[in-house]
C-alpha positions in Angstrom: 6.7 -39.2 -82.8 8.5 -41.7 -85.0 8.0 -44.4 -82.4 5.1 -46.2 -84.1 5.8 -45.2 -87.7 9.4 -46.2 -87.8 9.0 -49.4 -85.8 6.2 -50.6 -88.0 8.2 -49.8 -91.2 11.3 -51.5 -89.8 9.4 -54.6 -88.7 7.0 -55.2 -91.5 8.5 -53.7 -94.7 11.7 -53.1 -96.5 10.8 -49.4 -97.2 13.6 -48.1 -95.0 16.3 -49.9 -92.8 17.6 -48.7 -89.5 21.0 -47.6 -90.9 19.3 -45.5 -93.7 17.1 -43.9 -91.0 20.2 -43.2 -88.9 22.0 -41.6 -91.9 19.0 -39.4 -92.6 18.7 -38.4 -89.0 22.4 -37.5 -88.7 22.3 -35.5 -91.9 19.3 -33.5 -90.6 21.0 -33.0 -87.3 24.1 -31.7 -89.0 22.0 -29.4 -91.2 20.0 -28.1 -88.2 23.1 -27.3 -86.2 24.7 -25.6 -89.2 21.8 -23.3 -89.9 20.9 -22.5 -86.3 22.2 -19.0 -85.4 24.1 -18.2 -82.3 21.9 -17.2 -79.3 21.5 -13.5 -78.6 23.7 -12.3 -75.7 20.9 -10.3 -74.2 17.2 -10.5 -74.8 14.1 -9.3 -72.9 12.4 -12.2 -71.1 8.6 -12.0 -71.2 6.1 -13.9 -69.1 2.7 -14.1 -70.9 -0.3 -13.4 -68.7 -2.9 -15.2 -70.8 -3.0 -18.0 -73.4 -3.6 -15.4 -76.1 -0.3 -13.7 -75.2 1.5 -17.0 -74.9 0.4 -18.0 -78.4 1.2 -14.6 -79.9 4.5 -14.2 -78.2 5.7 -17.7 -79.1 4.8 -17.1 -82.7 6.6 -13.7 -82.7 9.7 -15.2 -81.0 9.5 -13.4 -77.7 9.5 -16.4 -75.3 12.2 -18.6 -74.1 12.8 -21.6 -76.3 11.8 -24.1 -73.7 8.5 -22.3 -73.1 7.6 -22.5 -76.7 8.9 -26.0 -77.3 7.8 -28.3 -74.4 4.1 -27.7 -74.2 3.4 -28.4 -77.8 5.9 -31.3 -78.0 4.2 -33.1 -75.1 0.7 -32.4 -76.4 1.6 -33.4 -80.0 3.1 -36.7 -79.0 0.3 -37.5 -76.5 -2.2 -37.0 -79.3 -0.2 -39.2 -81.7 0.0 -42.0 -79.1 -3.7 -41.7 -78.5 -4.5 -41.9 -82.2 -2.3 -45.0 -82.5 -3.8 -46.6 -79.4 -7.3 -46.1 -80.9 -6.3 -47.7 -84.2 -4.7 -50.7 -82.4 -8.0 -51.1 -80.4 -10.0 -51.0 -83.6 -12.1 -48.0 -82.5 -10.8 -45.6 -85.1 -11.5 -45.9 -88.8 -9.0 -45.2 -91.5 -10.8 -41.9 -92.3 -10.7 -40.8 -88.7 -6.9 -41.6 -88.5 -6.3 -39.5 -91.6 -8.5 -36.7 -90.4 -6.7 -36.5 -87.1 -3.3 -36.3 -88.9 -4.6 -33.5 -91.1 -5.9 -31.7 -88.1 -2.5 -32.0 -86.4 -0.7 -30.5 -89.4 -1.9 -26.9 -88.7 -0.6 -26.8 -85.1 2.6 -28.4 -86.4 3.1 -25.5 -88.8 2.5 -23.0 -85.9 5.0 -24.9 -83.7 7.6 -24.8 -86.4 7.4 -21.0 -86.7 7.5 -20.6 -83.0 10.5 -22.8 -82.6 12.4 -21.2 -85.4 11.7 -17.7 -84.0 12.3 -18.5 -80.4 15.6 -20.3 -81.1 17.6 -17.1 -80.5 16.2 -17.0 -76.9 18.4 -19.8 -75.4 21.7 -20.1 -73.7 23.6 -22.3 -76.1 23.4 -23.4 -79.8 22.8 -27.1 -79.0 19.2 -26.8 -77.6 17.8 -24.7 -80.5 19.4 -27.3 -82.9 17.7 -30.1 -81.0 14.4 -28.3 -81.0 14.6 -27.6 -84.7 15.6 -31.2 -85.4 12.6 -32.5 -83.5 10.3 -30.3 -85.5 11.7 -31.7 -88.7 11.3 -35.2 -87.2 7.6 -34.4 -86.7 7.3 -33.7 -90.4 9.2 -36.9 -91.2 6.8 -38.8 -88.9 3.8 -37.4 -90.8 5.5 -38.4 -94.1 6.1 -41.9 -92.8 2.6 -42.2 -91.6 1.4 -41.2 -95.1 3.6 -43.9 -96.6 2.0 -46.4 -94.2 -1.5 -45.2 -95.1 -0.8 -45.2 -98.9 1.4 -48.3 -99.4 1.2 -50.5 -96.3 -2.2 -50.1 -94.7 -2.5 -53.7 -93.7 0.3 -53.4 -91.1 -1.7 -50.8 -89.1 -5.3 -51.3 -89.9 -7.4 -54.5 -89.5 -9.5 -55.9 -92.3 -12.8 -54.3 -91.0 -11.2 -50.8 -90.9 -9.9 -51.3 -94.5 -13.2 -52.5 -95.9 -14.9 -49.4 -94.5 -12.4 -47.2 -96.2 -11.3 -49.0 -99.4 -14.0 -51.5 -99.9 -11.7 -54.5 -99.6 -8.8 -55.9 -97.6 -5.5 -55.3 -99.3 
């Protein structure tokens, strides 16, 4: 998340500079910390028996924050790295790249709800703030990937991939 999109934009465009990205990241970090509530002093810890209960209880905010955060964070970033790897190898078309990002948007919405609701099930206020900041960073990464797709496709896609999608090399 943000590894490929920011590095491509930093290296090949003047869309955003590193200090502007740092200012935005710090502003979001401050915002996330200020809106994150204090953890509950006592809460009932639940251990889901099945995947169904895991998904339901994470959405309802019954799980520990780490149990709701880490599985999706690892899976989401692994899929993004795989998508970018396939594009670099030339085995993904532009349409496939866009489709995969649209597909990843729905689980991201679920993950956001789960993180926001499970934030109260943690021992300190720092970790829920970090988890919330990383979910916002996932949306920022999707926005930056849309900017690359819309305005700077030649830094990510080769000419053959662009001809298939747009009909010419930009």
